[in-house]
Coordinates of C-alpha atoms in Angstrom, one line a residue:
Chain A
M1 CA 212.6 201.7 116.8
A2 CA 211.4 202.1 113.5
V3 CA 213.7 204.8 111.3
D4 CA 210.0 207.9 109.7
L5 CA 213.0 208.7 106.3
P6 CA 211.1 211.4 103.9
D7 CA 209.3 209.9 101.1
P8 CA 212.1 210.5 97.8
R9 CA 208.9 210.0 94.9
V10 CA 208.4 214.0 95.0
G11 CA 205.3 214.0 92.6
R12 CA 204.7 212.4 89.1
P13 CA 208.2 210.9 87.2
E14 CA 209.1 213.7 84.0
V15 CA 211.9 213.0 81.9
G16 CA 213.6 215.9 80.4
A17 CA 211.6 218.0 77.2
L18 CA 214.0 216.8 74.4
Q19 CA 213.5 213.1 75.6
R20 CA 209.0 214.6 75.2
T21 CA 209.4 215.5 72.7
A22 CA 211.5 215.5 69.9
G23 CA 210.8 213.8 66.8
D24 CA 211.3 209.8 65.9
P25 CA 215.3 210.8 63.9
V26 CA 216.7 211.9 67.5
R27 CA 214.0 209.4 69.8
V28 CA 216.2 206.3 67.8
V29 CA 219.7 208.1 68.5
L30 CA 218.3 208.8 72.3
N31 CA 217.5 205.9 72.4
W32 CA 220.6 203.6 71.5
G33 CA 222.6 205.9 73.5
R34 CA 219.8 204.7 77.0
R35 CA 220.4 201.0 75.6
Y36 CA 224.4 200.1 75.4
S37 CA 224.8 202.5 78.8
L38 CA 222.4 200.8 81.0
W39 CA 224.2 201.5 84.4
V40 CA 223.4 198.6 86.9
F41 CA 222.2 198.8 89.7
N42 CA 222.4 195.2 91.3
F43 CA 220.1 193.9 94.1
G44 CA 221.3 190.8 95.2
L45 CA 219.4 188.8 97.6
A46 CA 220.2 185.2 97.6
C47 CA 221.8 182.3 95.4
C48 CA 221.2 184.9 91.7
A49 CA 223.4 187.0 92.7
I50 CA 225.9 185.0 92.6
E51 CA 224.9 184.2 89.2
F52 CA 224.2 188.7 88.2
I53 CA 227.9 188.3 89.4
A54 CA 229.3 186.1 87.3
A55 CA 227.7 187.6 84.2
S56 CA 229.8 190.5 85.4
M57 CA 233.1 188.9 85.1
A58 CA 235.1 188.3 82.2
R59 CA 234.3 185.0 80.6
H60 CA 230.0 186.6 80.0
D61 CA 231.4 190.0 81.1
F62 CA 227.9 191.7 80.7
I63 CA 230.1 195.4 80.3
R64 CA 230.1 194.6 76.2
L65 CA 226.2 195.2 76.0
G66 CA 227.2 198.6 77.7
V67 CA 225.8 196.7 81.1
I68 CA 227.9 198.7 83.4
P69 CA 227.8 196.7 87.5
F70 CA 229.5 200.1 88.7
A71 CA 226.6 202.7 89.8
P72 CA 227.7 203.9 93.6
G73 CA 224.0 203.7 94.4
P74 CA 220.4 203.8 93.1
R75 CA 219.9 207.6 92.0
Q76 CA 222.7 206.8 89.9
A77 CA 221.5 204.0 88.8
D78 CA 219.5 203.3 84.9
L79 CA 218.8 199.4 85.5
M80 CA 218.1 197.8 88.5
V81 CA 218.0 193.7 88.4
V82 CA 216.6 192.4 91.4
S83 CA 218.5 188.8 91.8
G84 CA 217.0 186.5 95.0
T85 CA 214.6 185.8 97.2
V86 CA 212.4 188.6 97.6
T87 CA 211.1 188.5 101.4
D88 CA 208.5 190.3 103.1
K89 CA 211.1 192.3 105.3
M90 CA 213.0 193.6 102.1
A91 CA 210.3 195.0 100.3
P92 CA 209.9 198.2 101.9
A93 CA 214.0 198.1 101.1
I94 CA 213.4 197.3 97.4
K95 CA 210.6 199.6 97.3
R96 CA 212.6 202.7 98.1
L97 CA 216.2 202.3 96.5
Y98 CA 214.1 201.6 93.5
E99 CA 211.6 205.1 94.0
Q100 CA 215.7 206.6 94.7
M101 CA 216.5 205.7 91.0
P102 CA 215.8 208.6 87.7
E103 CA 213.7 208.3 85.0
P104 CA 213.5 206.8 82.9
K105 CA 214.6 202.7 85.6
Y106 CA 213.9 199.5 84.2
V107 CA 213.8 196.0 86.8
I108 CA 214.9 193.4 85.3
S109 CA 213.7 190.0 87.4
F110 CA 216.0 187.7 88.4
G111 CA 215.5 184.1 88.8
A112 CA 211.8 182.2 89.9
C113 CA 212.1 183.8 93.0
S114 CA 212.2 187.3 92.3
N115 CA 209.3 186.5 89.5
T116 CA 207.3 184.2 91.2
G117 CA 208.3 184.1 94.7
G118 CA 210.0 180.5 93.4
P119 CA 210.5 177.6 95.6
Y120 CA 209.2 179.0 98.1
W121 CA 205.4 180.1 96.6
D122 CA 203.8 179.4 100.0
S123 CA 206.3 180.8 102.4
Y124 CA 204.4 183.3 105.1
C125 CA 207.1 185.5 104.2
V126 CA 208.7 185.4 101.1
T127 CA 206.8 188.4 98.8
K128 CA 205.6 186.0 95.9
G129 CA 206.6 187.9 93.2
V130 CA 208.9 190.7 93.1
D131 CA 206.1 193.2 90.2
Q132 CA 204.2 192.9 93.3
I133 CA 205.7 196.5 94.5
I134 CA 207.8 197.5 91.5
P135 CA 207.4 197.4 88.0
V136 CA 209.1 194.5 86.4
D137 CA 210.4 194.6 82.7
V138 CA 212.1 191.3 81.8
Y139 CA 211.3 188.9 83.8
V140 CA 214.6 186.0 83.5
P141 CA 214.0 182.2 84.9
G142 CA 215.4 179.8 86.2
C143 CA 216.0 178.5 90.2
P144 CA 218.9 180.3 89.1
P145 CA 219.4 181.4 85.7
R146 CA 222.7 181.0 83.9
P147 CA 224.5 183.7 82.9
E148 CA 223.9 183.0 79.3
A149 CA 219.9 183.8 80.8
L150 CA 220.8 186.9 82.1
L151 CA 222.7 188.2 78.5
Q152 CA 219.5 186.9 77.2
G153 CA 217.0 189.3 79.1
I154 CA 219.6 192.2 79.0
V155 CA 218.7 192.3 75.1
A156 CA 216.0 192.0 76.0
L157 CA 215.4 194.4 77.5
Q158 CA 217.6 196.7 74.9
D159 CA 215.1 195.9 72.5
K160 CA 212.5 197.6 74.1
I161 CA 214.6 200.6 75.6
A162 CA 215.4 200.8 71.8
A163 CA 211.5 201.1 70.5
E164 CA 209.9 202.2 73.7
H165 CA 208.5 206.0 73.2
L166 CA 209.5 208.1 76.3
G167 CA 206.8 211.1 75.5
E168 CA 204.5 208.1 75.4
R169 CA 205.7 206.6 78.6
Y170 CA 205.4 209.2 80.7
G171 CA 202.8 211.2 79.6
R172 CA 203.5 214.7 77.3
R173 CA 203.3 217.8 79.1
P174 CA 200.0 219.0 79.6
Chain B
M1 CA 232.2 166.9 122.2
T2 CA 230.4 166.2 124.9
A3 CA 228.4 167.4 128.3
P4 CA 230.3 168.0 131.4
D5 CA 231.2 165.0 132.9
G6 CA 228.0 164.4 136.2
A7 CA 225.8 167.2 134.5
Q8 CA 222.9 165.4 134.9
E9 CA 223.5 164.4 139.2
S10 CA 224.8 168.1 139.3
L11 CA 222.3 169.6 138.2
A12 CA 219.6 167.4 139.8
A13 CA 221.4 167.4 143.5
A14 CA 221.4 171.2 142.7
L15 CA 217.2 172.6 141.8
G16 CA 216.4 169.1 143.9
V17 CA 214.3 167.8 140.8
E18 CA 214.1 165.1 138.1
V19 CA 216.9 166.1 135.7
V20 CA 216.1 163.3 132.8
A21 CA 218.9 163.1 130.0
T22 CA 218.1 162.2 126.5
D23 CA 220.3 161.0 123.8
A24 CA 219.9 163.7 121.3
T25 CA 221.6 162.8 118.0
G26 CA 225.1 162.2 119.2
S27 CA 224.2 165.2 122.2
S28 CA 223.1 164.6 125.5
C29 CA 219.8 166.1 125.8
L30 CA 218.6 167.4 130.0
D31 CA 215.3 168.1 130.5
V32 CA 214.2 170.1 133.5
P33 CA 211.0 171.3 134.7
A34 CA 210.2 175.1 133.3
A35 CA 211.0 176.2 137.0
S36 CA 213.4 175.1 137.6
W37 CA 214.0 176.6 134.5
L38 CA 216.6 179.7 135.8
P39 CA 218.2 177.8 138.1
A40 CA 219.4 175.4 135.6
L41 CA 220.6 177.8 133.2
T42 CA 222.6 179.4 136.1
H43 CA 223.4 176.2 138.4
A44 CA 224.8 175.3 134.0
R45 CA 226.6 178.3 133.6
D46 CA 228.3 178.9 137.0
V47 CA 229.1 175.8 138.4
L48 CA 229.7 173.5 135.7
G49 CA 230.7 176.4 134.1
L50 CA 229.4 175.8 130.5
D51 CA 229.4 180.5 130.1
L52 CA 228.4 180.5 126.5
L53 CA 224.8 180.5 125.1
D54 CA 225.5 179.1 121.8
W55 CA 221.5 179.9 121.0
L56 CA 218.1 179.1 122.0
S57 CA 215.1 178.2 120.2
A58 CA 211.6 176.4 120.7
V59 CA 209.8 172.8 118.9
D60 CA 206.4 173.0 118.5
E61 CA 205.1 169.5 119.6
P62 CA 202.0 169.9 119.6
E63 CA 201.3 165.6 120.2
A64 CA 202.1 165.9 123.4
D65 CA 200.1 165.9 126.3
P66 CA 199.6 167.7 127.3
P67 CA 199.9 170.3 124.0
A68 CA 203.5 171.9 124.5
V69 CA 206.3 173.8 123.5
D70 CA 210.1 172.6 124.3
V71 CA 212.6 175.0 124.5
V72 CA 216.1 174.0 124.4
A73 CA 219.0 176.3 125.0
H74 CA 222.2 175.1 123.8
L75 CA 225.5 176.0 125.9
V76 CA 229.2 175.6 125.5
D77 CA 232.2 175.7 127.6
T78 CA 234.6 177.9 126.0
S79 CA 237.6 176.5 127.7
S80 CA 237.0 173.2 126.7
P81 CA 240.9 172.0 125.0
P82 CA 240.7 171.2 122.1
G83 CA 239.0 168.3 120.7
R84 CA 237.4 167.6 123.6
L85 CA 234.9 170.8 123.7
H86 CA 232.0 170.0 126.6
R87 CA 228.8 171.0 125.6
L88 CA 225.1 170.3 126.7
L89 CA 221.6 171.0 125.5
L90 CA 219.1 171.8 128.1
R91 CA 215.2 171.2 127.4
T92 CA 212.1 172.4 128.8
R93 CA 208.9 171.6 128.3
V94 CA 205.8 174.5 128.6
P95 CA 203.2 174.3 128.2
A96 CA 201.2 175.5 124.9
A97 CA 198.0 177.3 127.6
A98 CA 200.5 178.9 129.7
L99 CA 203.0 180.0 126.5
S100 CA 205.6 181.3 129.4
L101 CA 209.3 180.8 130.5
P102 CA 211.5 183.6 132.2
S103 CA 213.9 185.1 130.9
A104 CA 218.2 184.2 129.9
T105 CA 218.5 187.8 129.5
P106 CA 220.6 188.9 133.7
L107 CA 223.0 185.4 132.3
W108 CA 223.6 186.5 129.0
A109 CA 222.8 188.9 127.1
G110 CA 223.3 187.5 123.7
A111 CA 220.5 185.3 124.2
A112 CA 218.1 188.9 123.0
W113 CA 217.8 187.6 119.8
H114 CA 217.4 183.9 119.9
E115 CA 214.3 185.2 122.6
R116 CA 213.0 187.4 120.3
E117 CA 212.8 184.9 117.3
T118 CA 210.9 182.9 119.7
H119 CA 208.5 185.1 120.6
E120 CA 207.8 186.1 117.6
M121 CA 208.0 182.2 116.3
F122 CA 206.4 179.8 118.3
G123 CA 205.0 182.5 120.5
V124 CA 206.5 181.8 123.6
D125 CA 206.2 184.9 126.5
F126 CA 209.6 185.3 128.4
T127 CA 208.9 187.2 131.7
G128 CA 212.2 189.4 132.9
F129 CA 213.3 189.7 129.1
R130 CA 215.6 192.3 129.6
D131 CA 217.1 193.9 125.5
P132 CA 220.4 195.7 126.4
V133 CA 218.5 198.2 124.7
G134 CA 215.9 198.4 127.2
E135 CA 212.9 197.7 124.5
P136 CA 210.6 195.2 125.7
L137 CA 210.0 191.2 123.8
R138 CA 209.5 192.0 120.1
P139 CA 209.7 190.8 117.2
L140 CA 212.7 190.4 115.3
L141 CA 212.1 188.7 111.9
L142 CA 208.9 189.5 111.2
P143 CA 207.6 192.9 109.2
D144 CA 205.9 195.0 111.1
G145 CA 202.1 194.0 111.3
F146 CA 202.8 190.2 110.8
E147 CA 200.1 188.2 112.5
G148 CA 200.2 184.4 113.8
T149 CA 203.6 182.2 114.9
P150 CA 204.9 180.8 111.6
L151 CA 207.3 178.3 113.6
R152 CA 204.1 176.8 115.6
K153 CA 202.7 174.3 112.8
S154 CA 199.3 175.0 113.8
F155 CA 199.6 177.8 111.4
V156 CA 198.4 177.7 108.6
L157 CA 200.3 179.3 104.9
A158 CA 197.0 181.0 103.0
S159 CA 199.3 180.5 99.8
R160 CA 198.6 177.0 99.4
A161 CA 194.9 176.9 99.5
V162 CA 194.6 180.9 98.0
R163 CA 197.6 180.6 94.8
P164 CA 197.1 179.2 91.3
W165 CA 199.3 176.4 90.4
P166 CA 199.8 175.0 87.5
G167 CA 201.3 171.1 89.2
A168 CA 200.6 169.0 91.9
K169 CA 201.2 170.5 95.6
E170 CA 200.8 167.5 97.4
P171 CA 202.4 164.3 97.1
G172 CA 200.0 161.9 95.5
E173 CA 198.1 165.5 94.1
S174 CA 199.2 164.6 90.3
G175 CA 197.8 163.1 87.3
E176 CA 194.2 162.9 86.5
G177 CA 192.3 161.6 90.0
N178 CA 193.1 161.1 93.0
A179 CA 195.4 158.1 92.4
S180 CA 195.9 157.0 95.9
P181 CA 192.8 158.7 98.9
S182 CA 194.9 157.3 101.3
R183 CA 197.3 159.8 101.5
R184 CA 194.8 162.9 102.1
K185 CA 194.6 161.8 105.7
L186 CA 198.6 162.8 106.3
L187 CA 198.1 166.2 106.3
P188 CA 201.8 167.7 106.6
P189 CA 201.9 171.0 108.8
G190 CA 201.2 174.3 107.2
V191 CA 199.1 173.0 104.5
P192 CA 195.2 174.0 104.6
D193 CA 192.8 171.5 105.6
P194 CA 190.7 170.5 102.5
A195 CA 187.6 170.9 105.1
T196 CA 187.4 173.8 106.6
W197 CA 189.4 176.1 103.8
G198 CA 187.7 174.7 100.7
P199 CA 189.7 172.7 98.1
R200 CA 193.0 172.7 97.9
R201 CA 193.2 173.9 94.5
P202 CA 190.6 176.7 93.2
E203 CA 188.9 176.8 89.8
P204 CA 190.4 178.2 87.6
A205 CA 188.4 181.0 86.6
T206 CA 186.7 180.7 83.7
N207 CA 188.5 182.9 81.3
G208 CA 189.4 180.3 79.2
T209 CA 193.1 179.6 80.4
P210 CA 195.4 176.7 78.2
D211 CA 196.0 175.1 81.7
D212 CA 192.6 173.7 81.7
E213 CA 192.0 172.5 78.4
Q214 CA 195.3 170.8 78.1
P215 CA 196.7 170.0 82.0
D216 CA 199.5 167.7 79.5
G217 CA 200.4 170.0 77.4
E218 CA 202.4 173.4 77.0
Q219 CA 204.7 173.7 80.4
P220 CA 204.6 176.8 82.3
G221 CA 208.7 178.6 81.2
D222 CA 210.9 177.7 83.7
Q223 CA 213.2 176.5 80.9
P224 CA 216.1 179.3 80.4
D225 CA 215.9 178.8 76.8
G226 CA 217.6 181.7 75.8
G227 CA 216.8 181.5 72.3
R228 CA 213.4 183.7 72.2
P229 CA 212.9 186.5 70.5

């Protein structure tokens, strides 16, 4: 019954020449552009996904921060928000969809379950934190966190994007 | 929400065995011997008119003599008049030493998922299992390579032994000393026994984590304070 799909990852992750070799002024502009157009892909697994949806609706409205929740799929997304309980059964799917996202990509772990396993810390089937399978940029604590906490996490991620140097993150071309 | 009239007598007469009736929190429950499991299900479906297998699961009974697993099936009559649903719990006891029971999939194809789940969670082997897609009895929900039967009470949650945790893991464990040592004798199912798994709280690594110095000091951040830069 197991379906063997080809591995989507080809070679080591790279970004374009402009991003890689840009001087500081251009880098600031590029980072500024990227931090305010984060196409987000919501990996909703439990009740935290409801809070994510609340954050995307009119009252909290994270589109005003440049987070666009209309990515057709992971291949068009810059940011993945893992919101909910990650089980060992679901973990391969999360890793697979993360690997389908184009570089540079970011992950927000939203809620106690995806941070550490949360109330299911001793369960036989729950992954003890999504950071065991994919790298996480921002952790948002709470069970579930309020939408304001996600907004704060998004702002923290945007600050991180503004300060980063993609050439160093991916290595300069040898 | 009642069993069909005379279900117990009808079953006992048809099977020629003793059928014990109990009241399981408002639902009538009939116990049949494991050898009569399939005839009892067939009789309930064809004679008593309980045509729908609602669910099938199991209960681990390690305290029973001998230790056993109770397999329960919930049957419903879909032609019941409105407001008077006919339903019945059929239960059988399978000794834990030989966990094998005839499969209900020849009667209800939909029993396949329930039996696969009961198989992986309790280790019950359903003989004659017939999947609509022709596959043998196999896990349904657990990830590939999972070992053990997690809903048996003998299944130990290894995370409780190996995972460091800042607070109390079990009741009576909080505070400086052991406030109520008598409670430690009652180990809930799944909790690792300190005698075989070592101390419940593994000593933190000796790299000077702040938890060592001030156990009652700062709480690990679980509050969405949201105001930190």
